[in-house]
Tab-separated table of C-alpha atoms in Angstrom:
chain	number	residue	atom	x	y	z
Y	20	MET	CA	-53.821	15.416	-57.004
Y	21	SER	CA	-54.810	18.705	-55.377
Y	22	GLY	CA	-52.980	21.561	-53.724
Y	23	ALA	CA	-49.345	22.524	-54.190
Y	24	LEU	CA	-46.994	20.591	-56.400
Y	25	PRO	CA	-44.863	17.997	-54.585
Y	26	LEU	CA	-41.464	19.209	-53.391
Y	27	TYR	CA	-39.726	16.312	-55.100
Y	28	PHE	CA	-41.205	17.325	-58.455
Y	29	LEU	CA	-40.323	21.006	-57.969
Y	30	SER	CA	-36.789	20.085	-56.931
Y	31	GLU	CA	-36.304	18.032	-60.080
Y	32	CYS	CA	-37.717	20.799	-62.265
Y	33	VAL	CA	-35.035	23.141	-60.920
Y	34	GLY	CA	-32.354	20.476	-61.280
Y	35	CYS	CA	-33.314	19.683	-64.879
Y	36	ALA	CA	-33.386	23.386	-65.795
Y	37	VAL	CA	-29.813	23.767	-64.529
Y	38	THR	CA	-28.806	20.594	-66.369
Y	39	LEU	CA	-30.242	21.884	-69.647
Y	40	ALA	CA	-28.222	25.086	-69.225
Y	41	VAL	CA	-25.072	23.041	-68.672
Y	42	LEU	CA	-25.894	20.820	-71.630
Y	43	ALA	CA	-26.113	23.855	-73.904
Y	44	SER	CA	-22.381	24.408	-73.362
Y	45	ALA	CA	-21.376	20.752	-73.606
Y	46	GLY	CA	-20.134	20.896	-77.194
Y	47	ARG	CA	-19.410	17.486	-78.719
Y	48	ILE	CA	-20.146	15.733	-75.418
Y	49	ARG	CA	-23.826	16.589	-75.748
Y	50	ARG	CA	-24.842	13.626	-77.876
Y	51	SER	CA	-23.204	11.055	-75.602
Y	52	ALA	CA	-24.468	12.780	-72.456
Y	53	LEU	CA	-28.030	12.687	-73.783
Y	54	ALA	CA	-27.660	9.021	-74.769
Y	55	VAL	CA	-26.436	8.040	-71.305
Y	56	GLY	CA	-29.225	10.106	-69.774
Y	57	LEU	CA	-31.819	8.140	-71.748
Y	58	VAL	CA	-30.244	4.853	-70.654
Y	59	MET	CA	-30.528	5.960	-67.044
Y	60	VAL	CA	-34.189	6.864	-67.570
Y	61	VAL	CA	-34.801	3.271	-68.673
Y	62	ALA	CA	-33.102	2.084	-65.470
Y	63	ALA	CA	-34.930	4.623	-63.282
Y	64	PRO	CA	-37.706	2.195	-62.159
Y	65	LEU	CA	-35.074	0.573	-59.905
Y	66	SER	CA	-35.748	3.553	-57.652
Y	67	VAL	CA	-38.887	1.782	-56.375
Y	68	LEU	CA	-36.496	-0.186	-54.144
Y	69	HIS	CA	-35.876	3.036	-52.215
Y	70	ASP	CA	-39.508	3.945	-51.704
Y	71	GLY	CA	-40.512	3.372	-48.094
Y	72	THR	CA	-37.131	1.874	-47.205
Y	73	TYR	CA	-34.872	4.879	-47.817
Y	74	TRP	CA	-37.318	7.741	-48.211
Y	75	THR	CA	-41.015	8.510	-48.680
Y	76	PRO	CA	-41.474	11.425	-51.107
Y	77	THR	CA	-44.836	12.491	-52.465
Y	78	ARG	CA	-44.860	12.267	-56.265
Y	79	LEU	CA	-46.837	14.213	-58.837
Y	80	LEU	CA	-48.979	11.216	-59.797
Y	81	GLY	CA	-48.566	9.269	-56.563
Y	82	GLY	CA	-47.166	5.772	-56.225
Y	83	PRO	CA	-43.647	4.439	-55.587
Y	84	PHE	CA	-42.295	5.638	-58.959
Y	85	GLY	CA	-42.943	8.754	-60.985
Y	86	VAL	CA	-41.710	11.234	-63.530
Y	87	GLU	CA	-39.544	12.778	-60.808
Y	88	ASP	CA	-37.443	9.623	-60.566
Y	89	ALA	CA	-36.869	9.628	-64.323
Y	90	MET	CA	-35.921	13.310	-64.209
Y	91	PHE	CA	-33.496	12.631	-61.369
Y	92	ALA	CA	-31.822	9.759	-63.236
Y	93	TRP	CA	-31.582	11.750	-66.455
Y	94	ARG	CA	-30.022	14.864	-64.991
Y	95	PHE	CA	-27.472	13.008	-62.900
Y	96	ALA	CA	-26.324	10.944	-65.869
Y	97	VAL	CA	-26.017	14.029	-68.068
Y	98	LEU	CA	-24.142	16.018	-65.420
Y	99	ALA	CA	-21.796	13.099	-64.740
Y	100	MET	CA	-20.914	12.805	-68.423
Y	101	VAL	CA	-20.414	16.530	-68.936
Y	102	ALA	CA	-18.298	16.831	-65.784
Y	103	ALA	CA	-16.113	13.853	-66.709
Y	104	PHE	CA	-15.481	14.788	-70.333
Y	105	TRP	CA	-15.637	18.586	-70.141
Y	106	PRO	CA	-11.971	19.129	-71.189
Y	107	TRP	CA	-12.701	17.218	-74.416
Y	108	ARG	CA	-15.963	18.967	-75.276
Y	109	HIS	CA	-14.459	20.563	-78.415
Y	110	ASP	CA	-12.268	17.633	-79.445
Y	111	GLN	CA	-14.007	15.607	-82.133
Y	112	LYS	CA	-11.458	12.775	-82.129
Y	113	ARG	CA	-11.678	12.009	-78.455
Y	114	CYS	CA	-15.305	12.577	-77.539
Y	115	PRO	CA	-17.230	9.366	-76.723
Y	116	THR	CA	-18.727	7.716	-79.781
Y	117	ASP	CA	-21.017	4.734	-80.379
Y	118	PRO	CA	-20.990	1.555	-78.249
Y	119	ARG	CA	-18.953	-1.480	-79.304
Y	120	PRO	CA	-20.785	-4.818	-78.924
Y	121	GLY	CA	-17.853	-6.575	-77.216
Y	122	GLU	CA	-17.456	-3.883	-74.607
Y	123	VAL	CA	-21.207	-3.744	-74.038
Y	124	ALA	CA	-21.098	-7.497	-73.304
Y	125	ILE	CA	-18.470	-6.832	-70.637
Y	126	LEU	CA	-20.697	-4.182	-69.118
Y	127	GLY	CA	-23.511	-6.742	-69.104
Y	128	LEU	CA	-21.381	-8.967	-66.892
Y	129	VAL	CA	-20.670	-6.034	-64.626
Y	130	GLY	CA	-24.405	-5.349	-64.484
Y	131	THR	CA	-24.983	-8.921	-63.347
Y	132	LEU	CA	-22.595	-8.288	-60.477
Y	133	VAL	CA	-24.512	-5.142	-59.610
Y	134	PHE	CA	-27.805	-6.975	-59.329
Y	135	GLY	CA	-26.144	-9.707	-57.286
Y	136	LEU	CA	-24.969	-7.145	-54.783
Y	137	LEU	CA	-28.382	-5.519	-54.696
Y	138	THR	CA	-30.106	-8.835	-54.078
Y	139	TYR	CA	-27.669	-9.739	-51.304
Y	140	ALA	CA	-27.898	-6.452	-49.439
Y	141	ALA	CA	-31.494	-5.373	-50.054
Y	142	ASP	CA	-32.736	-6.821	-46.773
Y	143	ARG	CA	-30.108	-4.825	-44.850
Y	144	SER	CA	-29.987	-1.431	-46.563
Y	145	VAL	CA	-31.116	-0.753	-50.096
Y	146	MET	CA	-29.038	2.414	-50.368
Y	147	THR	CA	-25.947	0.633	-49.044
Y	148	ALA	CA	-26.530	-1.999	-51.724
Y	149	PHE	CA	-26.642	0.641	-54.441
Y	150	LEU	CA	-23.509	2.321	-53.096
Y	151	ALA	CA	-21.654	-0.981	-52.964
Y	152	ALA	CA	-22.772	-1.853	-56.490
Y	153	GLN	CA	-21.709	1.485	-57.956
Y	154	ALA	CA	-18.373	1.451	-56.129
Y	155	THR	CA	-17.702	-2.115	-57.298
Y	156	VAL	CA	-18.466	-1.267	-60.919
Y	157	ALA	CA	-16.301	1.851	-60.737
Y	158	GLY	CA	-13.417	-0.005	-59.129
Y	159	THR	CA	-13.624	-2.836	-61.664
Y	160	LEU	CA	-13.582	-0.511	-64.651
Y	161	LEU	CA	-10.893	1.809	-63.284
Y	162	ILE	CA	-8.579	-1.119	-62.559
Y	163	ARG	CA	-9.124	-2.304	-66.124
Y	164	ARG	CA	-8.775	1.214	-67.528
Y	165	PRO	CA	-6.547	3.323	-65.225
Y	166	ASP	CA	-6.469	6.072	-67.868
Y	167	LEU	CA	-10.067	6.886	-66.821
Y	168	TRP	CA	-9.165	7.905	-63.275
Y	169	ARG	CA	-9.089	11.621	-64.037
Y	170	PRO	CA	-12.477	11.807	-65.808
Y	171	ALA	CA	-13.989	9.654	-63.068
Y	172	LEU	CA	-12.487	11.797	-60.304
Y	173	ARG	CA	-13.720	14.945	-62.013
Y	174	ALA	CA	-17.259	13.571	-62.251
Y	175	THR	CA	-17.161	12.301	-58.670
Y	176	THR	CA	-16.032	15.622	-57.236
Y	177	ILE	CA	-18.293	17.871	-59.284
Y	178	LEU	CA	-21.394	15.698	-59.025
Y	179	SER	CA	-21.165	15.290	-55.249
Y	180	ALA	CA	-20.559	19.035	-54.843
Y	181	ILE	CA	-23.552	19.909	-57.039
Y	182	HIS	CA	-25.824	17.509	-55.174
Y	183	ALA	CA	-24.660	18.730	-51.768
Y	184	PHE	CA	-25.256	22.349	-52.811
Y	185	HIS	CA	-28.690	21.512	-54.260
Y	186	LEU	CA	-29.743	19.783	-51.047
Y	187	ALA	CA	-28.294	22.515	-48.825
Y	188	VAL	CA	-30.225	25.233	-50.660
Y	189	ALA	CA	-33.436	23.199	-50.599
Y	190	VAL	CA	-33.186	22.379	-46.896
Y	191	THR	CA	-32.396	26.004	-46.051
Y	192	PHE	CA	-35.119	27.698	-48.064
Y	193	VAL	CA	-37.860	25.070	-48.505
Y	194	PRO	CA	-39.679	24.128	-45.289
Y	195	GLY	CA	-40.376	20.412	-44.996
Y	196	PHE	CA	-37.962	19.385	-47.735
Y	197	ALA	CA	-35.961	17.063	-45.464
Y	198	ALA	CA	-39.171	15.338	-44.339
Y	199	MET	CA	-39.030	13.212	-47.506
Y	200	TRP	CA	-36.285	11.128	-45.886
Y	201	GLN	CA	-38.368	9.008	-43.516
Y	202	GLY	CA	-37.404	5.497	-44.559
Y	203	SER	CA	-37.770	2.311	-42.549
Y	204	GLN	CA	-34.079	1.394	-42.849
Y	205	PRO	CA	-31.416	3.184	-40.782
Y	206	TYR	CA	-29.130	5.855	-42.216
Y	207	TRP	CA	-25.380	6.082	-41.693
Y	208	ALA	CA	-25.767	9.643	-40.418
Y	209	THR	CA	-27.836	12.728	-41.211
Y	210	LEU	CA	-27.034	16.403	-41.630
Y	211	ALA	CA	-29.940	18.861	-41.379
Y	212	GLY	CA	-32.232	15.862	-41.823
Y	213	ILE	CA	-30.573	14.660	-45.044
Y	214	PRO	CA	-28.727	11.305	-45.002
Y	215	VAL	CA	-25.023	11.539	-45.853
Y	216	GLU	CA	-25.642	8.638	-48.217
Y	217	GLU	CA	-27.080	11.183	-50.661
Y	218	VAL	CA	-23.687	12.759	-51.321
Y	219	VAL	CA	-21.921	9.388	-51.254
Y	220	TRP	CA	-24.407	8.136	-53.855
Y	221	ALA	CA	-23.637	11.101	-56.115
Y	222	ALA	CA	-19.903	10.469	-55.718
Y	223	THR	CA	-20.090	6.758	-56.560
Y	224	PHE	CA	-22.487	7.433	-59.431
Y	225	GLY	CA	-20.004	9.916	-60.884
Y	226	ALA	CA	-17.189	7.394	-60.526
Y	227	CYS	CA	-19.245	4.658	-62.164
Y	228	VAL	CA	-21.263	5.958	-65.113
Y	229	PRO	CA	-18.692	7.886	-67.225
Y	230	PRO	CA	-16.145	5.011	-67.095
Y	231	MET	CA	-18.887	2.584	-68.124
Y	232	TRP	CA	-19.617	4.686	-71.188
Y	233	ALA	CA	-15.915	5.183	-71.969
Y	234	VAL	CA	-15.280	1.431	-71.823
Y	235	ALA	CA	-18.353	0.740	-73.950
Y	236	THR	CA	-17.235	3.190	-76.641
Y	237	GLY	CA	-13.506	2.482	-76.533
Y	238	TRP	CA	-12.811	6.129	-75.696
Y	239	ARG	CA	-9.295	6.861	-74.416
Y	240	PRO	CA	-8.162	10.204	-73.007
Y	241	ALA	CA	-4.711	10.059	-74.596
Y	242	LYS	CA	-4.131	13.696	-73.759
Y	243	ALA	CA	-6.511	16.412	-72.678
Y	244	PRO	CA	-6.566	19.302	-75.130
Y	245	ILE	CA	-4.559	22.234	-73.774
Y	246	THR	CA	-5.179	25.862	-74.656
Y	247	VAL	CA	-2.960	28.804	-73.739
Y	248	ALA	CA	-4.305	32.337	-73.923
Y	249	GLY	CA	-7.038	31.281	-76.322
Y	250	ALA	CA	-4.693	29.439	-78.696
Y	251	PRO	CA	-5.986	26.219	-80.274
Y	252	SER	CA	-4.911	22.821	-78.983
Y	253	PRO	CA	-1.590	21.737	-80.537
Y	254	ASP	CA	-3.155	18.494	-81.793
C-alpha cells in the first residue's frame, strides 16, 4: 500500500484510543469487557458480508476484511459492556463473572437463530439481516430476563449516541469519509451520506451483547449500588 493511510483505519485508531481511555475507568467491569471484546474479534470476519453490499471501504492491507474490522468489533463490544454495567463497576459481587456451560448452550441456540435470519435475508439486505438478528436476540433474552432492561437500555442509548457523534465529526472534518458507503444494496435512508442503519446497528448491538453476557454468566442486577455525597453503597 502507498500514500495516506485509509480513512477506515484512521477512524478505528481514534475509536480504539477513546475506548482504551474509557476502559481505564471501568473498574471491575474491565475483565468482562475485554473478554467480550475478544469474542467479538473472533466473530469479526462476518463483516465480509457487508463488503461491496453495504459499503466499500479501503483497508490497510486491502481485501474484504482487515484489522480495521477487528478493531471496530472490539471497541463496540467493550463500550457496550462498560455502558451497560457502569453503575456496578466498583461492586465485586455483581460484576459479570465467568460463563456457565448451561447458559452458553442457550446462547448457542440463539446464535443458530441469528445465522438463520442472516441466511434468509442476505439476498435482500445484509445490514437488515444483521439488524433483525441482533434485535431478535435482544428481544429473546430480555423477555427471558426482564431485569436486564436497564443495562440494555443504557448500552443502547450510549452506544448509538457515541457512534452518531463519531460519524458526525468524521463526516464534518474528514473529506471523503462518507464515500465509503457505496454498497450495491439500497439503504433505508442517508444523512450526510451516512446510512441511518449505522446508528440503528449500534443501538441493536448495545441491546444484544450485554444481555448475552449477563445471561451466560448468571449476572443479576438485584440493585444498582447507590452513593450519596461520596458515601459508600449501603450493601
